[in-house]
């Protein structure tokens, strides 16, 4: 299921996050890359170099927008100025879908600039879904919401994280950006089986997948995006694409960023699992399996 | 002190989240805990703003596990919050931190963020009120408050020049038939004029050059909030300096100008006519000199329609 209505029926392959240390390399060498994911907020500016660089990238590459500040789960209403700026960027990039996180991070107009975990309640799911619908209708682009990694859970929660994610996306009728590294990190921090999570979400709504590295501390794991992807995360990725189909995949590497080629090589490791998933999905193989 | 913009959290976390108001109440509680300044050891503040133990408050809404208590888990988020924001101001203000030194700069930034948490969706705007804070609370920068304020203003102008709006540039043809007594010109929104008591531009350039050398010479892996570089660039000596912070061909520039030129540009920015603005320069400004300035400014694309 490479293409669905949540990623605008695209088949984007393996992408990389567009990061400042790689600008010069990308613009000069024009390396092969299926697509770039940009952090929307980095380009929601009024002028100058960021937009100039983006326009040059857009001439050569496909770009998908990923946001970090929409805070679908915040009790605040969406900020109209923010939305207008975001829509202007959506028109510029022609992003086929737009993603942001299933989290909160601001209250009463004060921003933490963090991806804070949701209380997994029905009331929160309803409110969050309403906000996603509002944003999607305003921006006129499909939305995928990303599961975040978390280090705390609330007493007030009424369901598991994957039940909450499912409740939200069904109510909002939106897609999922499935971050398998975040599932792994949270599974260690909260002691659940990550495969229960993967099996429990609506696979037909997965529009994109994230993979990334993380850092282990003595008592918890932190989602740091500063390492290669670890084996348990690749295994989860393999399982995810078995379930959801081969889906647009992006490697996140945001800190201690190595050369473009090193990041690209790391992302290309996804191909090993994609080949296996494609084979498993081939009609012949499925027929044999059925027999 | 209540951080600016924050609304009071409830005394206790709601036991159930049945409504949007309950969700907001829980989020206000957690936010209030996060924005509370960390201790000297970078731990979560031991007391809630009403004096109760933070551990007791955290236990109302955060589940513990077999490795971490409720407050331990909340502390992970509090540290992430503070480290992220401190790092952001650190990156935005190399001149200010070099001038103040590690200890003072760190105390200033923490006090600033404690009073003014972010009110913008983007970290780009995080340092926008730093100069204002320095003026409001001079105890953090004394006896160098005036210089600290000048540097903070100058460094914020760089952010504005980097990605601020550029309006369509006026060309000589646009101005050809306009009478100077009626003509008004606006300055580009990304441009900032400064009349400073120190050559802050030279100082900031020297600091940045020093930092570039330092980063190229070091393989140290950064952990936690970054250490602030030692004061190695001599602080500027007093000298009246007129500077325009602007961009040209997408690059950031600091252009020194003369006092009469500053007066002209300030008058134009205030909405005065071209004739009045040139008049503001005083008798010392020779007509050919003024013509030359305008030719340069036009070439740099500084003028747009009001």
Short mmCIF file of C-alpha atoms in Angstrom, two decimals, chain A:
data_model
loop_
_atom_site.label_atom_id
_atom_site.label_comp_id
_atom_site.label_asym_id
_atom_site.label_seq_id
_atom_site.Cartn_x
_atom_site.Cartn_y
_atom_site.Cartn_z
CA UNK A 1 0.00 0.00 0.00
CA UNK A 2 2.55 2.60 -1.06
CA UNK A 3 0.00 5.21 -1.95
CA UNK A 4 -3.17 6.17 -0.15
CA UNK A 5 -5.34 9.22 0.31
CA UNK A 6 -3.33 10.27 3.35
CA UNK A 7 -0.17 10.81 1.32
CA UNK A 8 -2.11 12.05 -1.71
CA UNK A 9 -1.58 8.77 -3.57
CA UNK A 10 2.15 9.36 -3.93
CA UNK A 11 4.90 6.76 -3.89
CA UNK A 12 7.82 8.73 -2.56
CA UNK A 13 10.42 6.15 -1.55
CA UNK A 14 13.14 7.04 0.93
CA UNK A 15 13.69 10.64 1.95
CA UNK A 16 15.99 12.67 4.14
CA UNK A 17 15.46 15.60 6.44
CA UNK A 18 16.74 18.82 4.86
CA UNK A 19 19.24 20.26 7.34
CA UNK A 20 21.43 23.38 7.23
CA UNK A 21 24.84 21.60 7.33
CA UNK A 22 23.92 19.84 4.07
CA UNK A 23 22.65 22.87 2.12
CA UNK A 24 25.93 23.56 0.32
CA UNK A 25 26.44 19.91 -0.63
CA UNK A 26 22.90 19.51 -1.93
CA UNK A 27 22.90 22.74 -3.92
CA UNK A 28 26.35 22.15 -5.41
CA UNK A 29 26.40 18.39 -5.98
CA UNK A 30 22.69 17.78 -6.48
CA UNK A 31 22.89 14.28 -5.00
CA UNK A 32 20.22 11.70 -5.69
CA UNK A 33 17.50 11.73 -3.08
CA UNK A 34 13.88 10.63 -3.52
CA UNK A 35 12.57 13.55 -1.49
CA UNK A 36 13.36 15.92 1.34
CA UNK A 37 11.35 16.54 4.45
CA UNK A 38 11.53 20.13 5.68
CA UNK A 39 10.67 21.43 9.12
CA UNK A 40 7.90 23.83 8.22
CA UNK A 41 8.73 26.32 10.96
CA UNK A 42 12.24 26.85 9.58
CA UNK A 43 10.70 28.30 6.43
CA UNK A 44 7.72 30.15 7.89
CA UNK A 45 9.69 33.38 7.64
CA UNK A 46 9.11 36.54 5.66
CA UNK A 47 12.22 36.51 3.47
CA UNK A 48 15.96 36.06 3.24
CA UNK A 49 18.15 33.03 2.75
CA UNK A 50 15.84 30.28 4.10
CA UNK A 51 13.22 30.85 1.40
CA UNK A 52 15.88 31.33 -1.28
CA UNK A 53 17.44 27.97 -0.40
CA UNK A 54 14.03 26.34 -0.30
CA UNK A 55 13.17 27.62 -3.77
CA UNK A 56 16.42 26.19 -5.13
CA UNK A 57 15.66 22.84 -3.49
CA UNK A 58 12.14 22.88 -4.91
CA UNK A 59 13.53 23.28 -8.42
CA UNK A 60 15.36 19.95 -8.06
CA UNK A 61 13.57 17.84 -5.48
CA UNK A 62 10.21 16.81 -4.08
CA UNK A 63 9.58 18.29 -0.65
CA UNK A 64 7.22 17.24 2.13
CA UNK A 65 6.45 19.49 5.08
CA UNK A 66 6.78 18.29 8.64
CA UNK A 67 5.78 20.58 11.49
CA UNK A 68 6.78 20.78 15.13
CA UNK A 69 4.50 23.44 16.56
CA UNK A 70 0.89 22.82 15.52
CA UNK A 71 0.27 21.03 18.80
CA UNK A 72 -2.91 19.28 17.76
CA UNK A 73 -3.35 18.13 21.35
CA UNK A 74 -3.15 21.54 23.00
CA UNK A 75 -6.37 22.86 24.46
CA UNK A 76 -5.69 26.17 22.65
CA UNK A 77 -7.45 26.83 19.36
CA UNK A 78 -5.23 26.88 16.28
CA UNK A 79 -3.59 30.27 15.82
CA UNK A 80 -4.88 31.89 12.61
CA UNK A 81 -1.65 33.81 11.93
CA UNK A 82 0.30 30.59 12.27
CA UNK A 83 -2.10 28.82 9.92
CA UNK A 84 -1.91 31.58 7.32
CA UNK A 85 1.88 31.43 7.31
CA UNK A 86 1.75 27.66 7.06
CA UNK A 87 -0.71 27.78 4.18
CA UNK A 88 1.51 30.20 2.33
CA UNK A 89 4.36 27.70 2.68
CA UNK A 90 2.11 24.82 1.60
CA UNK A 91 1.37 26.72 -1.60
CA UNK A 92 5.06 27.34 -2.15
CA UNK A 93 6.20 23.74 -1.61
CA UNK A 94 3.10 22.02 -3.03
CA UNK A 95 3.63 19.41 -0.33
CA UNK A 96 1.41 16.42 -1.14
CA UNK A 97 0.72 15.87 2.54
CA UNK A 98 1.65 17.60 5.74
CA UNK A 99 2.60 16.05 9.04
CA UNK A 100 2.83 17.20 12.63
CA UNK A 101 2.80 15.51 16.00
CA UNK A 102 0.14 13.96 18.17
CA UNK A 103 1.14 15.95 21.22
CA UNK A 104 0.70 19.24 22.99
CA UNK A 105 3.27 21.92 23.72
CA UNK A 106 1.58 25.24 24.30
CA UNK A 107 -1.06 26.64 26.63
CA UNK A 108 -2.68 30.06 26.52
CA UNK A 109 -0.18 31.14 23.86
CA UNK A 110 2.97 30.14 25.79
CA UNK A 111 5.14 27.67 23.88
CA UNK A 112 7.44 24.99 25.29
CA UNK A 113 8.92 24.06 21.88
CA UNK A 114 8.71 20.46 23.01
CA UNK A 115 6.52 17.53 21.99
CA UNK A 116 4.71 16.82 25.24
CA UNK A 117 2.73 13.61 25.70
CA UNK A 118 -1.05 13.52 25.63
CA UNK A 119 -3.29 12.17 28.34
CA UNK A 120 -4.91 9.26 26.51
CA UNK A 121 -8.56 10.06 27.16
CA UNK A 122 -11.65 10.06 24.98
CA UNK A 123 -12.26 13.76 25.61
CA UNK A 124 -8.71 14.61 24.54
CA UNK A 125 -9.04 12.41 21.45
CA UNK A 126 -12.26 14.16 20.44
CA UNK A 127 -10.78 17.63 20.94
CA UNK A 128 -7.58 16.70 19.10
CA UNK A 129 -9.46 15.21 16.15
CA UNK A 130 -11.57 18.37 15.83
CA UNK A 131 -8.42 20.43 15.66
CA UNK A 132 -6.84 18.20 13.03
CA UNK A 133 -9.98 18.48 10.88
CA UNK A 134 -9.96 22.27 11.27
CA UNK A 135 -6.31 22.52 10.24
CA UNK A 136 -6.76 20.16 7.31
CA UNK A 137 -9.77 22.11 6.05
CA UNK A 138 -7.88 25.39 6.38
CA UNK A 139 -4.73 24.14 4.67
CA UNK A 140 -6.52 21.98 2.09
CA UNK A 141 -3.88 19.26 2.24
CA UNK A 142 -3.97 15.73 3.72
CA UNK A 143 -2.64 15.54 7.28
CA UNK A 144 -0.65 12.73 8.88
CA UNK A 145 -0.14 12.81 12.65
CA UNK A 146 3.03 11.42 14.14
CA UNK A 147 3.26 9.43 17.36
CA UNK A 148 5.85 11.00 19.68
CA UNK A 149 8.33 9.39 22.02
CA UNK A 150 7.49 9.98 25.65
CA UNK A 151 9.07 9.82 29.08
CA UNK A 152 5.95 10.25 31.19
CA UNK A 153 2.38 8.98 31.32
CA UNK A 154 -0.63 10.50 32.99
CA UNK A 155 -2.75 8.96 35.73
CA UNK A 156 -5.76 10.36 33.89
CA UNK A 157 -5.22 8.19 30.78
CA UNK A 158 -8.07 5.85 29.85
CA UNK A 159 -6.42 3.77 27.12
CA UNK A 160 -3.09 2.78 25.60
CA UNK A 161 -1.17 5.14 23.35
CA UNK A 162 -1.95 3.13 20.23
CA UNK A 163 -5.64 3.04 21.11
CA UNK A 164 -5.51 6.81 21.52
CA UNK A 165 -3.72 7.26 18.18
CA UNK A 166 -6.32 5.05 16.50
CA UNK A 167 -9.20 6.91 18.16
CA UNK A 168 -7.82 10.27 17.02
CA UNK A 169 -7.09 9.34 13.40
CA UNK A 170 -10.44 7.57 12.95
CA UNK A 171 -12.32 10.56 14.38
CA UNK A 172 -10.27 13.03 12.33
CA UNK A 173 -10.20 10.80 9.26
CA UNK A 174 -6.53 11.60 8.83
CA UNK A 175 -3.33 9.68 8.21
CA UNK A 176 -0.55 8.43 10.46
CA UNK A 177 3.11 9.27 10.29
CA UNK A 178 4.31 6.17 12.05
CA UNK A 179 7.59 6.82 13.85
CA UNK A 180 8.95 3.38 14.66
CA UNK A 181 11.85 4.78 16.66
CA UNK A 182 9.39 6.66 18.86
CA UNK A 183 7.42 3.47 19.38
CA UNK A 184 10.61 1.69 20.43
CA UNK A 185 11.68 4.49 22.79
CA UNK A 186 8.26 4.71 24.43
CA UNK A 187 7.97 0.92 24.69
CA UNK A 188 11.16 0.85 26.75
CA UNK A 189 10.19 3.85 28.85
CA UNK A 190 6.68 2.54 29.55
CA UNK A 191 7.26 -1.20 29.30
CA UNK A 192 4.88 -2.26 26.58
CA UNK A 193 5.39 -4.55 23.62
CA UNK A 194 6.13 -2.39 20.55
CA UNK A 195 4.64 -5.05 18.30
CA UNK A 196 1.31 -4.70 20.10
CA UNK A 197 1.50 -1.03 19.15
CA UNK A 198 2.32 -1.77 15.51
CA UNK A 199 -0.39 -4.39 15.26
CA UNK A 200 -2.93 -2.14 16.98
CA UNK A 201 -2.99 0.89 14.70
CA UNK A 202 -5.06 1.18 11.50
CA UNK A 203 -2.50 0.21 8.87
CA UNK A 204 -4.49 1.59 5.99
CA UNK A 205 -3.98 5.09 7.40
CA UNK A 206 -0.18 5.02 7.46
CA UNK A 207 0.98 7.66 4.99
CA UNK A 208 4.61 7.95 6.04
CA UNK A 209 7.16 6.30 8.32
CA UNK A 210 10.02 7.82 10.33
CA UNK A 211 13.14 6.02 11.46
CA UNK A 212 15.84 7.54 13.67
CA UNK A 213 18.48 6.88 16.29
CA UNK A 214 18.13 7.31 20.04
CA UNK A 215 20.25 7.42 23.19
CA UNK A 216 20.05 5.00 26.11
CA UNK A 217 20.44 6.37 29.61
CA UNK A 218 20.51 4.35 32.80
CA UNK A 219 16.81 4.60 33.53
CA UNK A 220 15.22 5.71 30.29
CA UNK A 221 15.77 6.19 26.57
CA UNK A 222 15.80 9.60 24.93
CA UNK A 223 14.78 10.27 21.35
CA UNK A 224 17.87 12.23 20.29
CA UNK A 225 18.09 11.75 16.49
CA UNK A 226 21.87 11.83 16.75
CA UNK A 227 22.82 8.23 15.96
CA UNK A 228 22.36 5.66 13.22
CA UNK A 229 19.17 3.62 13.48
CA UNK A 230 19.58 0.71 15.88
CA UNK A 231 18.73 -2.88 14.95
CA UNK A 232 15.59 -3.23 17.10
CA UNK A 233 14.18 -0.17 15.35
CA UNK A 234 14.95 -1.61 11.90
CA UNK A 235 13.14 -4.78 12.96
CA UNK A 236 10.12 -2.74 13.94
CA UNK A 237 10.38 -0.95 10.60
CA UNK A 238 10.36 -4.28 8.78
CA UNK A 239 7.26 -5.29 10.69
CA UNK A 240 5.59 -1.94 10.02
CA UNK A 241 5.98 -2.18 6.26
CA UNK A 242 4.83 -5.79 6.32
CA UNK A 243 1.64 -4.54 7.94
CA UNK A 244 1.12 -1.17 6.25
CA UNK A 245 2.81 -1.82 2.94
CA UNK A 246 5.90 -0.14 1.58
CA UNK A 247 5.41 3.47 2.59
CA UNK A 248 7.30 6.75 2.12
CA UNK A 249 10.10 6.52 4.66
CA UNK A 250 12.27 9.21 6.16
CA UNK A 251 15.42 9.05 8.26
CA UNK A 252 15.63 11.78 10.91
CA UNK A 253 19.12 12.91 11.93
CA UNK A 254 19.01 16.25 13.70
CA UNK A 255 21.99 16.47 16.01
CA UNK A 256 25.70 15.71 15.58
CA UNK A 257 24.84 15.55 11.91
CA UNK A 258 27.42 13.70 9.80
CA UNK A 259 28.06 14.22 6.08
CA UNK A 260 25.20 14.07 3.62
CA UNK A 261 26.54 10.82 2.18
CA UNK A 262 26.67 9.18 5.59
CA UNK A 263 23.08 10.17 6.37
CA UNK A 264 21.98 9.05 2.91
CA UNK A 265 23.71 5.68 3.28
CA UNK A 266 21.99 5.15 6.61
CA UNK A 267 18.60 5.92 5.09
CA UNK A 268 19.23 3.55 2.20
CA UNK A 269 19.47 0.68 4.68
CA UNK A 270 15.67 0.77 4.63
CA UNK A 271 15.90 -0.79 1.15
CA UNK A 272 16.89 -4.14 2.67
CA UNK A 273 13.54 -4.33 4.43
CA UNK A 274 11.57 -2.80 1.59
CA UNK A 275 12.78 -5.54 -0.77
CA UNK A 276 11.58 -8.17 1.70
CA UNK A 277 8.22 -6.49 2.12
CA UNK A 278 7.72 -6.13 -1.63
CA UNK A 279 8.49 -9.78 -2.10
CA UNK A 280 6.04 -10.71 0.64
CA UNK A 281 3.40 -8.57 -1.04
CA UNK A 282 3.91 -10.04 -4.53
CA UNK A 283 0.79 -11.89 -5.77
CA UNK A 284 2.75 -15.11 -6.32
CA UNK A 285 4.10 -15.14 -2.78
CA UNK A 286 0.70 -14.32 -1.34
CA UNK A 287 -0.85 -17.18 -3.33
CA UNK A 288 1.75 -19.61 -1.99
CA UNK A 289 1.19 -18.35 1.53
CA UNK A 290 -2.57 -18.83 1.15
CA UNK A 291 -2.14 -22.36 -0.17
#
